[in-house]
PDB file of C-alpha atoms in Angstrom:
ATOM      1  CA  UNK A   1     -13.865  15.672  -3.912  1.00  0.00           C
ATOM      2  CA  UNK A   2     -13.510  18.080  -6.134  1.00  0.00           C
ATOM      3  CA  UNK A   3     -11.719  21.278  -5.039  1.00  0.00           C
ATOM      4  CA  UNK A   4      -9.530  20.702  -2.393  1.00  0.00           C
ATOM      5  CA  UNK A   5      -7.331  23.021  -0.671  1.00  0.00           C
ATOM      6  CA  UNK A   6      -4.379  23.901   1.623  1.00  0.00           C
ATOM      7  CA  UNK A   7      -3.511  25.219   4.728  1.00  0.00           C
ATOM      8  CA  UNK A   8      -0.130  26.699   4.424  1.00  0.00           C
ATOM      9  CA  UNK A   9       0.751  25.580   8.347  1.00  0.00           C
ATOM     10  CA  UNK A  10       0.830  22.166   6.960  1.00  0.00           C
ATOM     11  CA  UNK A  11       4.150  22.255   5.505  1.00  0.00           C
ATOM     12  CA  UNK A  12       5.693  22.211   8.735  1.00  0.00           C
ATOM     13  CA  UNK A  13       8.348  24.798   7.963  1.00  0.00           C
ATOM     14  CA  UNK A  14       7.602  28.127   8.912  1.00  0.00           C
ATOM     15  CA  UNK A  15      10.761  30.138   7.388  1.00  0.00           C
ATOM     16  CA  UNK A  16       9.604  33.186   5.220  1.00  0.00           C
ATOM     17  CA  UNK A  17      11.674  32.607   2.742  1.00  0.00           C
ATOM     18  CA  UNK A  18      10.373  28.913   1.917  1.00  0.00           C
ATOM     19  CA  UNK A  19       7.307  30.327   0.928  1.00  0.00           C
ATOM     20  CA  UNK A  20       7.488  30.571  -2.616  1.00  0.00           C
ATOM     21  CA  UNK A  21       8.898  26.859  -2.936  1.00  0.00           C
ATOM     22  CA  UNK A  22       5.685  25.790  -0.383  1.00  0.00           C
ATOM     23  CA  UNK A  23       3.033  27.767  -3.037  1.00  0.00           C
ATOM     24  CA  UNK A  24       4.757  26.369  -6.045  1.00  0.00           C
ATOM     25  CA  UNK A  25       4.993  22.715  -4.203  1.00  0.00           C
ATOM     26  CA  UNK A  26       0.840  22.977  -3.238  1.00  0.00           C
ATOM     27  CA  UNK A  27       0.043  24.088  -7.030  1.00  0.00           C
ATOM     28  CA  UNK A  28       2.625  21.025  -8.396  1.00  0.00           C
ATOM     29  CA  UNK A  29       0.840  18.407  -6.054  1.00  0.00           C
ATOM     30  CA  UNK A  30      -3.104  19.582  -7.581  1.00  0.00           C
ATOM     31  CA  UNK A  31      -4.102  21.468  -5.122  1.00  0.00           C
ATOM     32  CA  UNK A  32      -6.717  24.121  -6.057  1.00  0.00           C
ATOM     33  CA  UNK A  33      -5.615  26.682  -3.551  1.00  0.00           C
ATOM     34  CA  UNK A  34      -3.962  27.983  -0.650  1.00  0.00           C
ATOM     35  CA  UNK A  35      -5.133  29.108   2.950  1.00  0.00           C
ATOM     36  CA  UNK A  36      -2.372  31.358   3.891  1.00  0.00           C
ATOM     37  CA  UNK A  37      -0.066  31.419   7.162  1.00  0.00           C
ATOM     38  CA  UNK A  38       1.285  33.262   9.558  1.00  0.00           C
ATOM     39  CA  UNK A  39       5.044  33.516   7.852  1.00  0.00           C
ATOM     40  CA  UNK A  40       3.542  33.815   4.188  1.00  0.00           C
ATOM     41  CA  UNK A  41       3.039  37.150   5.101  1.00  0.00           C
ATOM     42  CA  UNK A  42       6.321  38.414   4.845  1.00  0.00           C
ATOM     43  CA  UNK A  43       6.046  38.107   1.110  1.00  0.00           C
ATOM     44  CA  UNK A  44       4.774  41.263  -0.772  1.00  0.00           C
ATOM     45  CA  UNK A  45       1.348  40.874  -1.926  1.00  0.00           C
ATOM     46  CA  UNK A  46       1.859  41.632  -5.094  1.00  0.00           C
ATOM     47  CA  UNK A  47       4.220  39.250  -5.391  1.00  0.00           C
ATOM     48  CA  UNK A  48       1.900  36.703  -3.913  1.00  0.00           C
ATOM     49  CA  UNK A  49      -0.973  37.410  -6.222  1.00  0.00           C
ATOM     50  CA  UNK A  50       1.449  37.033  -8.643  1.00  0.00           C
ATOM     51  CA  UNK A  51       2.878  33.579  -7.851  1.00  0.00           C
ATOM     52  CA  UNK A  52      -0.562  32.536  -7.092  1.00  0.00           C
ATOM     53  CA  UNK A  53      -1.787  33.126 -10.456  1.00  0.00           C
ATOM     54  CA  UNK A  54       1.178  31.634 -11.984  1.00  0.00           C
ATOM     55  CA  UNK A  55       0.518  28.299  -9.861  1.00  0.00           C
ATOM     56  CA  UNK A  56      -3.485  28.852 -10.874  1.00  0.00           C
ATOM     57  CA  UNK A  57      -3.954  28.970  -7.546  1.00  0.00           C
ATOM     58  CA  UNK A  58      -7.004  30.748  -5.138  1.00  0.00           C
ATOM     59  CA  UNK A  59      -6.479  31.929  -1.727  1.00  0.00           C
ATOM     60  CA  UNK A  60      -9.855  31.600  -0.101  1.00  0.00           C
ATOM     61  CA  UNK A  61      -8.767  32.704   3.443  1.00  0.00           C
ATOM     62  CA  UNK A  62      -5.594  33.139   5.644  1.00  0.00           C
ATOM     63  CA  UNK A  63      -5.092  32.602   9.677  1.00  0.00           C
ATOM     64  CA  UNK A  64      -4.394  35.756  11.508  1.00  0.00           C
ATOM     65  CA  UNK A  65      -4.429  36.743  15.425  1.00  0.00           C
ATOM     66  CA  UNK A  66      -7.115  38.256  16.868  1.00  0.00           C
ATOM     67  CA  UNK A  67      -5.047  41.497  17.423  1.00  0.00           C
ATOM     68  CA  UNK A  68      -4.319  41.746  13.747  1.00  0.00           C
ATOM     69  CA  UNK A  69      -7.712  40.927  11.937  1.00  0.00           C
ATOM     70  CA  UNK A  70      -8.175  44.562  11.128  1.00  0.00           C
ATOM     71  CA  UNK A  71      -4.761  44.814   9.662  1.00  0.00           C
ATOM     72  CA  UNK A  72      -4.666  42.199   7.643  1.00  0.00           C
ATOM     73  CA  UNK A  73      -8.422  43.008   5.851  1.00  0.00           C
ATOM     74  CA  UNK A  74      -6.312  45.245   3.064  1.00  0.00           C
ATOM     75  CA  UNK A  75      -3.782  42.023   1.946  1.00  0.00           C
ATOM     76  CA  UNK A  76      -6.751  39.763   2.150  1.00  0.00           C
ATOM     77  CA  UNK A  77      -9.050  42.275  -0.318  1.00  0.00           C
ATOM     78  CA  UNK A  78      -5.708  42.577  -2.639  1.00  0.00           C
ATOM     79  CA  UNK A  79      -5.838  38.547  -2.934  1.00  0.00           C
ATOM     80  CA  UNK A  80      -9.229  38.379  -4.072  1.00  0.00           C
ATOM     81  CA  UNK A  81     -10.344  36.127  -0.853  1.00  0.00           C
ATOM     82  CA  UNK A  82     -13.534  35.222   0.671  1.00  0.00           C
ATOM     83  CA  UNK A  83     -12.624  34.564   4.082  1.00  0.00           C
ATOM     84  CA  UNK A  84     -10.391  35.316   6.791  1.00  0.00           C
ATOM     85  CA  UNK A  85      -9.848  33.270   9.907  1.00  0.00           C
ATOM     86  CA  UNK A  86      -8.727  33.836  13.517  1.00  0.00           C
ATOM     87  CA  UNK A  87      -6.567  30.578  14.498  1.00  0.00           C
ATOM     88  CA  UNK A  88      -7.438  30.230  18.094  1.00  0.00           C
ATOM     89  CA  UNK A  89      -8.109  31.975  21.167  1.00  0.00           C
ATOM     90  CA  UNK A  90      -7.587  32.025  24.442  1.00  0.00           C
ATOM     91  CA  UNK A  91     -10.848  31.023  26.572  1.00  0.00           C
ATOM     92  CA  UNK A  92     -10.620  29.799  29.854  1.00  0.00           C
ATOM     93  CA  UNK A  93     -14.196  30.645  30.976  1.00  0.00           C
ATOM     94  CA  UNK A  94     -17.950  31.010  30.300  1.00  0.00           C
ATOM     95  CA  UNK A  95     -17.636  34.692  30.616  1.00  0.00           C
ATOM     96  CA  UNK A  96     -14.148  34.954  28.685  1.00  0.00           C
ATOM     97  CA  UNK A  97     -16.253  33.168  25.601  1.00  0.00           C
ATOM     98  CA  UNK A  98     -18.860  36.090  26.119  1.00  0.00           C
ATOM     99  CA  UNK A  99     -16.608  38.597  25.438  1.00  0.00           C
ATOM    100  CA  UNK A 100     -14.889  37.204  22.656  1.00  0.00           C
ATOM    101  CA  UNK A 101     -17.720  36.458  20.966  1.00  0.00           C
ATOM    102  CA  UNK A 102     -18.954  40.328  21.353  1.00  0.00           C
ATOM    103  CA  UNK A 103     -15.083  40.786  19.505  1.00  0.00           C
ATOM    104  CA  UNK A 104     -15.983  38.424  16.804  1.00  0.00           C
ATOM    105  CA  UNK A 105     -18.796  40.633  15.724  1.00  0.00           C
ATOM    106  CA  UNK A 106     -17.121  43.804  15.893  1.00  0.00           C
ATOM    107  CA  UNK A 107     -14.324  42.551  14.228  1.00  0.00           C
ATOM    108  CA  UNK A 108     -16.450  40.064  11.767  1.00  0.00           C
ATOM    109  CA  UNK A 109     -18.561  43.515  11.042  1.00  0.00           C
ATOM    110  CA  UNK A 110     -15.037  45.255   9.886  1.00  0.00           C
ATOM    111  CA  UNK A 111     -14.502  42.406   7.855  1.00  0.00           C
ATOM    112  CA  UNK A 112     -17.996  42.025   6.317  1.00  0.00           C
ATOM    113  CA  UNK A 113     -17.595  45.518   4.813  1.00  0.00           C
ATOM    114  CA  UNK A 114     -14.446  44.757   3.016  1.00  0.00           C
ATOM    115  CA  UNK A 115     -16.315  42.036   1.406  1.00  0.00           C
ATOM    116  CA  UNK A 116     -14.976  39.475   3.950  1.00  0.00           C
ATOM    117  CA  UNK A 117     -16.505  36.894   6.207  1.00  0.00           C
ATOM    118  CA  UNK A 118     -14.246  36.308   9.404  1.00  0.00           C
ATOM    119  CA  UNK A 119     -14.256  32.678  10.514  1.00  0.00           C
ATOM    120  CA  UNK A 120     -12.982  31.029  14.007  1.00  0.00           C
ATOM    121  CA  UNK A 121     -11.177  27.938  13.867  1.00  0.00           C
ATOM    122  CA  UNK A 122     -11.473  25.584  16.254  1.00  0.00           C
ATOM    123  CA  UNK A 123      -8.927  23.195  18.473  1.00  0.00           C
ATOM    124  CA  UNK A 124     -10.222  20.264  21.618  1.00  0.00           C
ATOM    125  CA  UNK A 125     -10.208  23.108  23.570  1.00  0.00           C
ATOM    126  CA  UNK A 126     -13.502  25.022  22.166  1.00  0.00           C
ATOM    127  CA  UNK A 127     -15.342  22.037  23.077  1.00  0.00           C
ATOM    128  CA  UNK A 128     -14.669  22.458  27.436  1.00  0.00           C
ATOM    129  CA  UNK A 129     -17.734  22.978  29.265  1.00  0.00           C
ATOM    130  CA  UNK A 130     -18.198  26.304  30.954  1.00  0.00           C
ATOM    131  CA  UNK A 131     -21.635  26.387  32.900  1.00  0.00           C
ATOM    132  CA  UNK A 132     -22.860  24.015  31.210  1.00  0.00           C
ATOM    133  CA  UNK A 133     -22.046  25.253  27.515  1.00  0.00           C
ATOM    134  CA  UNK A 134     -19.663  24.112  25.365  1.00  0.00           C
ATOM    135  CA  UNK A 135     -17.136  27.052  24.917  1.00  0.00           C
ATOM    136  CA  UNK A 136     -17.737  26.791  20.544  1.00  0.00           C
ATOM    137  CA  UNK A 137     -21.392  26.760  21.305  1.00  0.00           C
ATOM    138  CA  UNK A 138     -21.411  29.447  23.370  1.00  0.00           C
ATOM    139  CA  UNK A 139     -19.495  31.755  20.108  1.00  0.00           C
ATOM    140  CA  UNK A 140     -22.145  29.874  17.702  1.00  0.00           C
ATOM    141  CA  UNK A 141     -25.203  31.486  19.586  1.00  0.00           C
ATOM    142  CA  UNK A 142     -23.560  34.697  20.342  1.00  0.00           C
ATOM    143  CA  UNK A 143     -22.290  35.792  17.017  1.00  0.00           C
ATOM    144  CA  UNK A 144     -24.019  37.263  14.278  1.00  0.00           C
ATOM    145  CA  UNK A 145     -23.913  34.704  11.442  1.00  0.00           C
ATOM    146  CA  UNK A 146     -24.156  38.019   8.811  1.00  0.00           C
ATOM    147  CA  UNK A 147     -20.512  38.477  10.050  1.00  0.00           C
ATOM    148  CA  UNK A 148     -18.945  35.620  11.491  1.00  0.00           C
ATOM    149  CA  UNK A 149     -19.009  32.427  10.163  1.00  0.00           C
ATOM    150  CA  UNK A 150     -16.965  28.804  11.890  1.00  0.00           C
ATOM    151  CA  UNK A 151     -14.164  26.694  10.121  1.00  0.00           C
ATOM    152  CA  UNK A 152     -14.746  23.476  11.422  1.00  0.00           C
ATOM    153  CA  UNK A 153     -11.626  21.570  11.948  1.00  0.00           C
ATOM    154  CA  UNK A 154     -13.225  18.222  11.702  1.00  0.00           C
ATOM    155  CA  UNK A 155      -9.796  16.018  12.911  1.00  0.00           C
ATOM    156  CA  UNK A 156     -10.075  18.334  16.631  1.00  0.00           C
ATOM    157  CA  UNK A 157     -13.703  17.995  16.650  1.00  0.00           C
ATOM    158  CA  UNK A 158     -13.604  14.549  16.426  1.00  0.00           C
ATOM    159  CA  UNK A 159     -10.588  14.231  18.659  1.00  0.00           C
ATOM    160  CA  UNK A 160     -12.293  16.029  21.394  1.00  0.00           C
ATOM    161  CA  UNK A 161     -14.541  12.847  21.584  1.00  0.00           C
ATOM    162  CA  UNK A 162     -17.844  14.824  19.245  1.00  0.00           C
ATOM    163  CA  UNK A 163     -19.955  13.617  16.127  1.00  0.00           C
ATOM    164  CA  UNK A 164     -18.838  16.192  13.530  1.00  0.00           C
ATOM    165  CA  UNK A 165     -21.457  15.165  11.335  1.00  0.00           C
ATOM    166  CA  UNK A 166     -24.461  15.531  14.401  1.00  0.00           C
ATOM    167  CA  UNK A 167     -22.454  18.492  15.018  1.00  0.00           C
ATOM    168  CA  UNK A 168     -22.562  19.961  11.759  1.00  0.00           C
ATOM    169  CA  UNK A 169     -26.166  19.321  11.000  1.00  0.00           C
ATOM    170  CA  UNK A 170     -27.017  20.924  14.553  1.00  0.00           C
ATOM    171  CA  UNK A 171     -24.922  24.331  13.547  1.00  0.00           C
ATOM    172  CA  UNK A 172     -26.602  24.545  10.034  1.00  0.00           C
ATOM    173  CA  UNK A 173     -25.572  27.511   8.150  1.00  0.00           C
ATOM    174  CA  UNK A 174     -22.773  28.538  10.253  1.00  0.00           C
ATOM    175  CA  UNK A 175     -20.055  26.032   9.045  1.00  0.00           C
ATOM    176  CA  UNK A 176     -18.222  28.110   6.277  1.00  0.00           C
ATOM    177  CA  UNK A 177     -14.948  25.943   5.702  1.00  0.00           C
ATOM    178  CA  UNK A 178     -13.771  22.432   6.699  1.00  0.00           C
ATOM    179  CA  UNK A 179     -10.296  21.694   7.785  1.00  0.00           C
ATOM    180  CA  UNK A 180      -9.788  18.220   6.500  1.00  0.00           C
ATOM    181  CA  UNK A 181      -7.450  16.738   9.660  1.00  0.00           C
ATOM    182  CA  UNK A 182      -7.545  13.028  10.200  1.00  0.00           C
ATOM    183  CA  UNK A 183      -7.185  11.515  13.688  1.00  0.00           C
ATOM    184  CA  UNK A 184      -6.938   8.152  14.885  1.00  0.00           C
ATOM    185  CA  UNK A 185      -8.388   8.737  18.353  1.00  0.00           C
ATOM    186  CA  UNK A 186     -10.597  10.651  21.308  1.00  0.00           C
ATOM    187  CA  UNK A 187      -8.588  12.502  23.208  1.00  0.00           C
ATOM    188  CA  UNK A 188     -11.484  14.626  24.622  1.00  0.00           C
ATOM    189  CA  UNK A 189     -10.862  18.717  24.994  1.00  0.00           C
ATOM    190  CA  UNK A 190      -8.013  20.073  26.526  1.00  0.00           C
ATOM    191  CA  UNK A 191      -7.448  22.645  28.713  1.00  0.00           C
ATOM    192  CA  UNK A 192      -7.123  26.132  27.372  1.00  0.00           C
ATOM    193  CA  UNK A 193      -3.842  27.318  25.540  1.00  0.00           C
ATOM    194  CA  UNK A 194      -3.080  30.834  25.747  1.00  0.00           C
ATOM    195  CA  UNK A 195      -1.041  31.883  22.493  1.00  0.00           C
ATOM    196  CA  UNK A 196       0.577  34.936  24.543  1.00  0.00           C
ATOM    197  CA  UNK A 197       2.216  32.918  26.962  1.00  0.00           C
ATOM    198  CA  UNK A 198       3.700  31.023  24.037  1.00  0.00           C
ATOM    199  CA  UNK A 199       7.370  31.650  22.603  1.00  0.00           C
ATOM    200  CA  UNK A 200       8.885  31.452  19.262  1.00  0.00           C
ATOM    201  CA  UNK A 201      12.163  31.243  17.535  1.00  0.00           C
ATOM    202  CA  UNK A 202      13.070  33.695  14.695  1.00  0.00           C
ATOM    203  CA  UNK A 203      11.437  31.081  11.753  1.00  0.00           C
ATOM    204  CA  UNK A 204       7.977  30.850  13.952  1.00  0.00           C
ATOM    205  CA  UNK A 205       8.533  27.438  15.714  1.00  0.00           C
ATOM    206  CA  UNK A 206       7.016  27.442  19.288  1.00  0.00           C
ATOM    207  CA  UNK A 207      10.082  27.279  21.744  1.00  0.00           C
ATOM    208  CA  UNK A 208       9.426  24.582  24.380  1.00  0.00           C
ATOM    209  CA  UNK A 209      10.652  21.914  26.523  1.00  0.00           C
ATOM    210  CA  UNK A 210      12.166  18.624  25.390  1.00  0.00           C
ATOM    211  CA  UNK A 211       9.570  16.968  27.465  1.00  0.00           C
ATOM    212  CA  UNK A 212       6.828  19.135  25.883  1.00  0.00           C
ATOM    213  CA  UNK A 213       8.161  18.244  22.651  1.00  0.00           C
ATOM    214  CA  UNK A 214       8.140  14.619  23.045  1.00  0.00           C
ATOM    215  CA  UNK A 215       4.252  14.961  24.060  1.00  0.00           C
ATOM    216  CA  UNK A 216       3.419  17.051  21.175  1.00  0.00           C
ATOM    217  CA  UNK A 217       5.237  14.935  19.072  1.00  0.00           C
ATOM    218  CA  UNK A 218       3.096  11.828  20.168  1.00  0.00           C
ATOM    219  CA  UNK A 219      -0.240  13.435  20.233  1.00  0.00           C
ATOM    220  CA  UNK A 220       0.232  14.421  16.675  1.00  0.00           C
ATOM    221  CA  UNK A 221       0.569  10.849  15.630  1.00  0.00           C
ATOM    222  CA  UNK A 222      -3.664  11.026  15.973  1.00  0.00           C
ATOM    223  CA  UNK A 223      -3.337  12.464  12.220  1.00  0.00           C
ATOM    224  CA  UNK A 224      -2.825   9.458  10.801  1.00  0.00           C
ATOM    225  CA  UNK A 225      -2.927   9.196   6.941  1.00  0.00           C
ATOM    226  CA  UNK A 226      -6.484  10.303   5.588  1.00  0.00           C
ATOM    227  CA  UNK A 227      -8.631   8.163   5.326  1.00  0.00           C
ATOM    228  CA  UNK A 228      -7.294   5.636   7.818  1.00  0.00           C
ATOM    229  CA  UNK A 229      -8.792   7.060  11.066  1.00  0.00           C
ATOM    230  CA  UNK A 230     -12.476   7.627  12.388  1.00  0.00           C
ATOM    231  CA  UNK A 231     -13.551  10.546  10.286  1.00  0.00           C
ATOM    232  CA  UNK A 232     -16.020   9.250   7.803  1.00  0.00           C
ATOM    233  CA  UNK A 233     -15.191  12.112   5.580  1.00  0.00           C
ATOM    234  CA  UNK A 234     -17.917  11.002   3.041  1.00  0.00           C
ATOM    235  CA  UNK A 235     -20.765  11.586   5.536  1.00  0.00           C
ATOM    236  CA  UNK A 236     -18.655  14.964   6.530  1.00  0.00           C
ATOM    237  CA  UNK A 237     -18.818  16.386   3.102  1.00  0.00           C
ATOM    238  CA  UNK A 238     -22.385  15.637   2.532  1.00  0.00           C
ATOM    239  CA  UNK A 239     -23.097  16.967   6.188  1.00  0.00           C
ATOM    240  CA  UNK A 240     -21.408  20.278   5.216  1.00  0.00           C
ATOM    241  CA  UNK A 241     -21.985  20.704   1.410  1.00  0.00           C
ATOM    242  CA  UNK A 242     -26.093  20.277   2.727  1.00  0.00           C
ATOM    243  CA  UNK A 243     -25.558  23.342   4.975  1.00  0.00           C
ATOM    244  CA  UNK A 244     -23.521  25.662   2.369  1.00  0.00           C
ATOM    245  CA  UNK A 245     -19.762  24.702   3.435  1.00  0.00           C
ATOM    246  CA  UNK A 246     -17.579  26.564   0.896  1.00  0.00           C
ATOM    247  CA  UNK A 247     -14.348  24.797   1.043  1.00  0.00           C
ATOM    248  CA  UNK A 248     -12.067  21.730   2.348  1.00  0.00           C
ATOM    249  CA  UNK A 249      -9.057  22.829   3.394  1.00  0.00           C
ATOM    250  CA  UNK A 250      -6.329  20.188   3.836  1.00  0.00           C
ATOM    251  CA  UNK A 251      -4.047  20.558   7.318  1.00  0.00           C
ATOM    252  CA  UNK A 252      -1.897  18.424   7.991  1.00  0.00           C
ATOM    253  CA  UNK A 253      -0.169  18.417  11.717  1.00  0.00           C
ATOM    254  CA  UNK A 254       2.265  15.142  11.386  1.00  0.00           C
ATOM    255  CA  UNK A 255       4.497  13.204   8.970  1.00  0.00           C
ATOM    256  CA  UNK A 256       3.472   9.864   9.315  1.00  0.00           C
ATOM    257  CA  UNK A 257       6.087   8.424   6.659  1.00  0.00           C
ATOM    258  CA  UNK A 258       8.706  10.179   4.353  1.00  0.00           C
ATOM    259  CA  UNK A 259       8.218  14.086   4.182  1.00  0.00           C
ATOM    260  CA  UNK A 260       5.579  15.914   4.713  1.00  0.00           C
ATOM    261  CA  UNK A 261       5.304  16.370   0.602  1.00  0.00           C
ATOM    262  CA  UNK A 262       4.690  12.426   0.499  1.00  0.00           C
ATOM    263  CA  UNK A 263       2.017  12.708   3.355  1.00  0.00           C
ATOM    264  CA  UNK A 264       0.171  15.530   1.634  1.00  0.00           C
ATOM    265  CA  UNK A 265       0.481  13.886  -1.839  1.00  0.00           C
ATOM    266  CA  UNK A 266      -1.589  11.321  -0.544  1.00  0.00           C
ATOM    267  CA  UNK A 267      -4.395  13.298   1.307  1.00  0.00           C
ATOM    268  CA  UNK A 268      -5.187  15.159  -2.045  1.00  0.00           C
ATOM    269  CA  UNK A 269      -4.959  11.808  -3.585  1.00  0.00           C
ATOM    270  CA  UNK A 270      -7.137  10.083  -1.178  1.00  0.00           C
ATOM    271  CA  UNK A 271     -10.065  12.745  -1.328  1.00  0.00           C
ATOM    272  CA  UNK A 272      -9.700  13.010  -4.976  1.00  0.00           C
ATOM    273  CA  UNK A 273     -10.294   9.119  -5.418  1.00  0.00           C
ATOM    274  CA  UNK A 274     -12.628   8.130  -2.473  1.00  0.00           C
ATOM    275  CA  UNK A 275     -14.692  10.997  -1.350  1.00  0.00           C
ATOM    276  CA  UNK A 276     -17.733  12.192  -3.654  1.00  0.00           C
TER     277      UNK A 276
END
């Protein structure tokens, strides 16, 4: 693989002020760019643009809310990138996919005249049923692909028990970006999350329960080291560089030995040496 990418989330810290060490650690490990995080943000942008050209680094898209796609088009035009993507959603129903997918084209239009494509990124849960549609199909045939485009996370779409190559090569044209995630099992989709009912401390970590924790913990174990799980991230690639994918975008969810450095030193080093 050739240019390769990272999701900021995938350091695992989300203090503001690491975020100049976490820039200058992706460009040190080879990483061709950066998809940018909530708590990168905080930094000026010209002070990002700055210490991404220093690192020779390209953003190609951030995560953003929903509620805040509009105001982040300006810092995403200042950085030169080509995408922009809403993180999740909240979608607990046939008719709650409806609407949102009526927001994703007003919101993908906004973006599309900045020079932007918005993308939705998916989790297990996009793939629930809702009268008889899966939720991420439903937003596939309801958007306009001129303005809204789908980063497929290919560790959750697998995890949620689909073929992400079948599913790729059914949803021609509308994959934009892939987020490399490995996982080492089906856990099928799970029920809807809704962000606003979630709280976080004052460096962005999700407050919850020790027993909440402890589950988290072990269902992030599924993103075992890449490579080593039931992705076959050759047939991925040539699934999604067929249909116009832009980018692979490394995200990492779990330290599976050492720190998280070590783990994403050896996903770049993985798809660098064994995928074509």
């Amino acid at each position: 693989m050739d240019k390769i990418y990272l999701q900021m989330f995938s350091f695992g810290e989300f203090d503001p002020s690491l975020t100049r060490e976490q820039i200058c650690a992706a460009g040190d490990m080879g990483y061709d760019g950066v998809e940018l995080f909530a708590s990168n943000f905080e930094m000026p942008v010209d002070e990002m643009k700055a210490l991404l050209e220093e690192k020779n680094l390209e953003a190609i898209s951030l995560h953003t809310q929903t509620g805040k796609v509009e105001k982040m088009i300006p810092y995403a035009q200042a950085l030169g990138m080509k995408y922009m993507g809403i993180a999740m959603e909240y979608i607990p129903d046939h008719e709650s996919a409806l609407a949102f997918a009526k927001t994703l084209n007003t919101l993908g239009k906004k973006c599309s005249e900045a020079g932007i494509m918005l993308t939705y990124h998916n989790h297990t849960q996009e793939f629930n049923v809702f009268d008889g549609e899966k939720v991420i199909e439903t937003l596939i045939a309801n958007t306009d692909p001129e303005f809204v485009g789908f980063e497929l996370d290919a560790g959750w779409c697998s995890a949620a028990g689909e073929d992400t190559v079948a599913f790729i090569n059914k949803h021609a044209g509308r994959i934009k970006l892939i987020h490399v995630k490995e996982t080492d099992r089906v856990i099928g989709p799970e029920a809807p999350r809704n962000p606003a009912d979630m709280k976080f401390d004052e460096n962005g970590r999700p407050m919850i329960s020790e027993e909440e924790r402890r589950a988290d913990e072990e269902k992030m174990k599924m993103d075992c080291p890449t490579g080593q799980g039931i992705n076959d991230w050759n047939a991925i690639k040539a699934a999604a560089d067929a249909q116009g994918c832009a980018a692979y975008i490394v995200e990492r969810e779990y330290t599976y030995k050492g720190t998280r450095l070590d783990c994403l030193k050896e996903d770049i080093a993985y798809l660098r040496q064994n995928v074509k």
